[in-house]
mmCIF file of N, CA and C in Angstrom:
data_model
loop_
_atom_site.group_PDB
_atom_site.id
_atom_site.type_symbol
_atom_site.label_atom_id
_atom_site.label_comp_id
_atom_site.label_asym_id
_atom_site.label_seq_id
_atom_site.Cartn_x
_atom_site.Cartn_y
_atom_site.Cartn_z
ATOM 1 N N UNK A 28 12.000 -10.607 4.190
ATOM 2 C CA UNK A 28 10.262 -10.968 4.460
ATOM 3 C C UNK A 28 10.437 -12.564 3.807
ATOM 4 N N UNK A 29 9.340 -12.982 4.318
ATOM 5 C CA UNK A 29 8.980 -14.760 4.165
ATOM 6 C C UNK A 29 8.275 -14.360 2.786
ATOM 7 N N UNK A 30 8.658 -15.927 2.351
ATOM 8 C CA UNK A 30 7.929 -15.934 1.019
ATOM 9 C C UNK A 30 6.645 -16.138 0.816
ATOM 10 N N UNK A 31 6.315 -16.996 2.082
ATOM 11 C CA UNK A 31 4.761 -16.895 2.454
ATOM 12 C C UNK A 31 3.719 -15.905 2.347
ATOM 13 N N UNK A 32 4.399 -14.868 2.424
ATOM 14 C CA UNK A 32 3.264 -13.358 2.774
ATOM 15 C C UNK A 32 3.794 -12.655 1.606
ATOM 16 N N UNK A 33 4.310 -13.234 0.389
ATOM 17 C CA UNK A 33 4.817 -12.579 -0.841
ATOM 18 C C UNK A 33 3.386 -12.189 -1.359
ATOM 19 N N UNK A 34 2.575 -12.643 -1.419
ATOM 20 C CA UNK A 34 1.054 -12.626 -2.189
ATOM 21 C C UNK A 34 0.457 -11.312 -1.433
ATOM 22 N N UNK A 35 0.540 -11.729 -0.198
ATOM 23 C CA UNK A 35 -0.098 -10.537 0.681
ATOM 24 C C UNK A 35 0.499 -9.275 0.496
ATOM 25 N N UNK A 36 1.894 -9.276 0.633
ATOM 26 C CA UNK A 36 2.438 -7.912 0.252
ATOM 27 C C UNK A 36 2.184 -7.320 -1.392
ATOM 28 N N UNK A 37 2.226 -8.106 -2.056
ATOM 29 C CA UNK A 37 1.740 -7.525 -3.435
ATOM 30 C C UNK A 37 0.588 -7.086 -3.289
ATOM 31 N N UNK A 38 -0.608 -7.946 -2.799
ATOM 32 C CA UNK A 38 -1.971 -7.334 -2.655
ATOM 33 C C UNK A 38 -1.897 -5.719 -1.948
ATOM 34 N N UNK A 39 -1.101 -5.563 -0.696
ATOM 35 C CA UNK A 39 -1.318 -4.713 0.094
ATOM 36 C C UNK A 39 -0.661 -3.459 -0.942
ATOM 37 N N UNK A 40 0.321 -3.790 -1.823
ATOM 38 C CA UNK A 40 0.868 -2.682 -2.528
ATOM 39 C C UNK A 40 -0.037 -2.281 -3.719
ATOM 40 N N UNK A 41 -0.512 -3.121 -4.140
ATOM 41 C CA UNK A 41 -1.493 -2.778 -5.333
ATOM 42 C C UNK A 41 -2.991 -2.042 -4.824
ATOM 43 N N UNK A 42 -3.311 -2.321 -4.017
ATOM 44 C CA UNK A 42 -4.360 -1.864 -2.856
ATOM 45 C C UNK A 42 -3.959 -0.180 -2.769
ATOM 46 N N UNK A 43 -2.949 -0.356 -2.200
ATOM 47 C CA UNK A 43 -2.311 1.276 -1.897
ATOM 48 C C UNK A 43 -1.991 2.170 -2.955
ATOM 49 N N UNK A 44 -1.849 1.614 -4.262
ATOM 50 C CA UNK A 44 -1.494 2.117 -5.411
ATOM 51 C C UNK A 44 -2.973 2.646 -5.903
ATOM 52 N N UNK A 45 -4.081 1.711 -5.716
ATOM 53 C CA UNK A 45 -5.497 2.171 -6.355
ATOM 54 C C UNK A 45 -5.921 3.245 -5.911
ATOM 55 N N UNK A 46 -5.991 3.053 -4.565
ATOM 56 C CA UNK A 46 -6.487 4.025 -3.486
ATOM 57 C C UNK A 46 -5.582 5.226 -3.971
ATOM 58 N N UNK A 47 -4.488 5.606 -3.896
ATOM 59 C CA UNK A 47 -3.543 6.526 -4.182
ATOM 60 C C UNK A 47 -3.792 7.231 -5.301
ATOM 61 N N UNK A 48 -4.340 6.538 -6.179
ATOM 62 C CA UNK A 48 -4.693 7.189 -7.746
ATOM 63 C C UNK A 48 -5.853 7.746 -7.938
ATOM 64 N N UNK A 49 -7.103 6.955 -7.153
ATOM 65 C CA UNK A 49 -8.339 7.400 -6.851
ATOM 66 C C UNK A 49 -8.448 8.841 -6.095
ATOM 67 N N UNK A 50 -7.542 9.250 -5.284
ATOM 68 C CA UNK A 50 -6.927 10.489 -4.781
ATOM 69 C C UNK A 50 -6.319 11.038 -5.614
ATOM 70 N N UNK A 51 -5.908 10.915 -6.802
ATOM 71 C CA UNK A 51 -4.883 11.807 -7.841
ATOM 72 C C UNK A 51 -3.978 12.223 -7.195
ATOM 73 N N UNK A 52 -3.285 11.328 -6.242
ATOM 74 C CA UNK A 52 -1.855 11.735 -5.403
ATOM 75 C C UNK A 52 -0.972 10.731 -6.223
ATOM 76 N N UNK A 53 0.238 11.252 -6.455
ATOM 77 C CA UNK A 53 1.652 10.864 -6.938
ATOM 78 C C UNK A 53 2.377 9.790 -5.348
ATOM 79 N N UNK A 54 3.194 9.103 -6.090
ATOM 80 C CA UNK A 54 3.829 8.512 -4.751
ATOM 81 C C UNK A 54 4.337 9.249 -4.101
ATOM 82 N N UNK A 55 5.120 10.687 -4.402
ATOM 83 C CA UNK A 55 5.617 11.796 -3.718
ATOM 84 C C UNK A 55 4.793 11.996 -2.683
ATOM 85 N N UNK A 56 3.634 12.423 -3.106
ATOM 86 C CA UNK A 56 2.753 13.201 -2.311
ATOM 87 C C UNK A 56 2.265 12.254 -1.084
ATOM 88 N N UNK A 57 1.999 10.977 -1.507
ATOM 89 C CA UNK A 57 1.888 10.036 -0.113
ATOM 90 C C UNK A 57 2.760 10.127 0.408
ATOM 91 N N UNK A 58 4.043 9.423 -0.059
ATOM 92 C CA UNK A 58 5.540 9.578 0.896
ATOM 93 C C UNK A 58 5.398 10.733 1.742
ATOM 94 N N UNK A 59 5.437 11.672 1.288
ATOM 95 C CA UNK A 59 5.564 13.149 1.684
ATOM 96 C C UNK A 59 4.540 13.078 3.244
ATOM 97 N N UNK A 60 3.446 12.866 2.679
ATOM 98 C CA UNK A 60 2.164 12.987 3.712
ATOM 99 C C UNK A 60 2.514 12.115 5.090
ATOM 100 N N UNK A 61 2.990 10.950 4.600
ATOM 101 C CA UNK A 61 3.146 9.504 5.396
ATOM 102 C C UNK A 61 4.638 9.623 5.884
ATOM 103 N N UNK A 62 5.545 10.893 5.865
ATOM 104 C CA UNK A 62 6.774 10.837 6.523
ATOM 105 C C UNK A 62 7.986 9.738 5.946
ATOM 106 N N UNK A 63 7.619 9.440 4.856
ATOM 107 C CA UNK A 63 8.626 8.125 4.305
ATOM 108 C C UNK A 63 9.181 8.807 3.081
ATOM 109 N N UNK A 64 10.320 8.101 2.296
ATOM 110 C CA UNK A 64 10.642 8.664 1.131
ATOM 111 C C UNK A 64 9.993 8.033 -0.052
ATOM 112 N N UNK A 65 10.143 8.809 -0.889
ATOM 113 C CA UNK A 65 9.208 8.397 -2.212
ATOM 114 C C UNK A 65 9.533 7.102 -2.896
ATOM 115 N N UNK A 66 11.353 6.866 -2.280
ATOM 116 C CA UNK A 66 11.601 5.288 -2.925
ATOM 117 C C UNK A 66 11.057 4.277 -1.797
ATOM 118 N N UNK A 67 10.642 4.279 -0.268
ATOM 119 C CA UNK A 67 10.110 3.455 0.128
ATOM 120 C C UNK A 67 8.829 3.189 0.010
ATOM 121 N N UNK A 68 8.049 4.034 -0.519
ATOM 122 C CA UNK A 68 6.501 4.147 -1.327
ATOM 123 C C UNK A 68 6.717 3.182 -2.348
ATOM 124 N N UNK A 69 7.578 3.887 -3.019
ATOM 125 C CA UNK A 69 7.720 3.003 -4.511
ATOM 126 C C UNK A 69 8.018 1.366 -4.620
ATOM 127 N N UNK A 70 8.978 1.061 -3.363
ATOM 128 C CA UNK A 70 9.009 -0.377 -2.962
ATOM 129 C C UNK A 70 7.859 -0.951 -2.424
ATOM 130 N N UNK A 71 7.139 -0.348 -1.553
ATOM 131 C CA UNK A 71 5.803 -0.813 -1.022
ATOM 132 C C UNK A 71 4.802 -1.052 -2.184
ATOM 133 N N UNK A 72 4.574 -0.408 -3.017
ATOM 134 C CA UNK A 72 3.883 -0.573 -3.958
ATOM 135 C C UNK A 72 4.219 -1.562 -5.141
ATOM 136 N N UNK A 73 5.627 -1.818 -5.541
ATOM 137 C CA UNK A 73 6.084 -2.633 -6.373
ATOM 138 C C UNK A 73 5.768 -3.914 -6.085
ATOM 139 N N UNK A 74 5.013 -4.592 -7.059
ATOM 140 C CA UNK A 74 5.034 -6.230 -7.025
ATOM 141 C C UNK A 74 6.496 -6.780 -7.103
ATOM 142 N N UNK A 75 6.265 -7.660 -6.323
ATOM 143 C CA UNK A 75 7.642 -8.552 -6.315
ATOM 144 C C UNK A 75 8.625 -7.797 -5.262
ATOM 145 N N UNK A 76 8.618 -6.831 -4.766
ATOM 146 C CA UNK A 76 9.550 -6.427 -3.817
ATOM 147 C C UNK A 76 9.519 -6.869 -2.299
ATOM 148 N N UNK A 77 8.288 -7.296 -2.141
ATOM 149 C CA UNK A 77 8.210 -7.827 -0.708
ATOM 150 C C UNK A 77 8.510 -6.856 0.427
ATOM 151 N N UNK A 78 7.907 -5.791 0.361
ATOM 152 C CA UNK A 78 8.649 -4.808 1.145
ATOM 153 C C UNK A 78 7.662 -4.622 2.287
ATOM 154 N N UNK A 79 8.110 -5.155 3.511
ATOM 155 C CA UNK A 79 6.926 -5.122 4.533
ATOM 156 C C UNK A 79 6.727 -3.800 5.356
ATOM 157 N N UNK A 80 5.858 -3.181 5.887
ATOM 158 C CA UNK A 80 5.665 -1.962 6.322
ATOM 159 C C UNK A 80 5.004 -2.438 8.031
ATOM 160 N N UNK A 81 5.406 -1.376 8.872
ATOM 161 C CA UNK A 81 4.435 -1.380 10.040
ATOM 162 C C UNK A 81 3.415 -1.022 9.971
ATOM 163 N N UNK A 82 2.307 -1.360 11.532
ATOM 164 C CA UNK A 82 1.315 -1.279 11.428
ATOM 165 C C UNK A 82 0.922 0.447 11.653
ATOM 166 N N UNK A 83 1.742 1.053 12.071
ATOM 167 C CA UNK A 83 1.942 2.318 12.154
ATOM 168 C C UNK A 83 1.622 3.035 11.192
ATOM 169 N N UNK A 84 2.539 2.484 10.287
ATOM 170 C CA UNK A 84 2.814 2.943 8.538
ATOM 171 C C UNK A 84 1.373 2.570 7.601
ATOM 172 N N UNK A 85 0.708 1.592 8.054
ATOM 173 C CA UNK A 85 -0.582 1.189 7.482
ATOM 174 C C UNK A 85 -1.533 1.818 7.565
ATOM 175 N N UNK A 86 -1.590 2.333 9.154
ATOM 176 C CA UNK A 86 -2.493 3.368 9.578
ATOM 177 C C UNK A 86 -2.409 4.664 9.195
ATOM 178 N N UNK A 87 -1.141 5.088 8.851
ATOM 179 C CA UNK A 87 -1.020 6.567 8.386
ATOM 180 C C UNK A 87 -1.793 6.778 7.123
ATOM 181 N N UNK A 88 -1.266 5.434 6.238
ATOM 182 C CA UNK A 88 -1.448 5.668 5.116
ATOM 183 C C UNK A 88 -2.983 5.387 4.465
ATOM 184 N N UNK A 89 -3.496 4.486 5.894
ATOM 185 C CA UNK A 89 -5.021 4.097 5.372
ATOM 186 C C UNK A 89 -5.926 5.866 5.969
ATOM 187 N N UNK A 90 -5.371 6.616 6.811
ATOM 188 C CA UNK A 90 -5.909 7.624 7.247
ATOM 189 C C UNK A 90 -5.720 8.866 6.118
ATOM 190 N N UNK A 91 -4.253 8.688 5.375
ATOM 191 C CA UNK A 91 -4.027 9.897 4.424
ATOM 192 C C UNK A 91 -5.133 9.522 3.132
ATOM 193 N N UNK A 92 -5.151 8.442 2.949
ATOM 194 C CA UNK A 92 -6.250 7.877 1.656
ATOM 195 C C UNK A 92 -7.689 7.762 1.961
ATOM 196 N N UNK A 93 -7.918 8.120 3.405
ATOM 197 C CA UNK A 93 -9.259 8.009 3.761
ATOM 198 C C UNK A 93 -10.139 6.588 3.670
ATOM 199 N N UNK A 94 -9.388 5.664 3.538
ATOM 200 C CA UNK A 94 -10.015 4.500 3.811
ATOM 201 C C UNK A 94 -9.763 3.575 5.308
ATOM 202 N N UNK A 95 -10.409 2.238 5.425
ATOM 203 C CA UNK A 95 -10.187 1.565 6.546
ATOM 204 C C UNK A 95 -9.135 1.127 6.287
ATOM 205 N N UNK A 96 -8.435 0.540 7.252
ATOM 206 C CA UNK A 96 -7.064 -0.322 6.927
ATOM 207 C C UNK A 96 -7.182 -1.746 6.407
ATOM 208 N N UNK A 97 -8.206 -1.847 6.756
ATOM 209 C CA UNK A 97 -8.958 -3.447 6.181
ATOM 210 C C UNK A 97 -8.906 -3.284 4.540
ATOM 211 N N UNK A 98 -9.541 -2.428 4.032
ATOM 212 C CA UNK A 98 -9.411 -2.282 2.715
ATOM 213 C C UNK A 98 -8.061 -2.610 2.133
ATOM 214 N N UNK A 99 -7.100 -1.656 2.756
ATOM 215 C CA UNK A 99 -5.895 -2.134 2.056
ATOM 216 C C UNK A 99 -5.346 -3.453 2.160
ATOM 217 N N UNK A 100 -6.109 -4.292 2.664
ATOM 218 C CA UNK A 100 -5.694 -5.577 3.170
ATOM 219 C C UNK A 100 -6.287 -6.642 2.481
ATOM 220 N N UNK A 101 -7.487 -6.207 1.890
ATOM 221 C CA UNK A 101 -8.056 -7.238 0.876
ATOM 222 C C UNK A 101 -7.273 -7.497 -0.130
ATOM 223 N N UNK A 102 -7.644 -8.957 -0.425
ATOM 224 C CA UNK A 102 -6.954 -9.562 -1.532
ATOM 225 C C UNK A 102 -7.179 -8.725 -2.742
ATOM 226 N N UNK A 103 -6.517 -8.985 -3.937
ATOM 227 C CA UNK A 103 -6.818 -8.615 -5.097
ATOM 228 C C UNK A 103 -7.374 -9.757 -5.926
ATOM 229 N N UNK A 104 -8.471 -9.537 -6.505
ATOM 230 C CA UNK A 104 -8.788 -10.416 -7.406
ATOM 231 C C UNK A 104 -8.787 -10.359 -9.030
ATOM 232 N N UNK A 105 -7.841 -10.692 -9.544
ATOM 233 C CA UNK A 105 -7.438 -10.788 -10.872
ATOM 234 C C UNK A 105 -8.425 -11.509 -11.933
ATOM 235 N N UNK A 106 -9.147 -10.679 -13.008
ATOM 236 C CA UNK A 106 -9.807 -11.738 -13.955
ATOM 237 C C UNK A 106 -9.374 -13.096 -14.481
ATOM 238 N N UNK A 107 -10.343 -13.753 -14.360
ATOM 239 C CA UNK A 107 -9.155 -15.339 -14.702
ATOM 240 C C UNK A 107 -9.685 -15.556 -16.268
#
């Protein structure tokens, strides 16, 4: 994965983790529903892993978390 997308991938992982936790789901819960391994889910959420995902998986995760896909793609704003 290209370094130019590292920040976007980090933000995607953070957003997925945030919405997963709001639904009181574990990584294993979400992974099972999405049809992927827990390790793959962990890699997606892990900052610095730069693990890209397909649009199909993005849409599937968004549906499971009941959020529009664009919510998962929003940049994360850290307090300054």
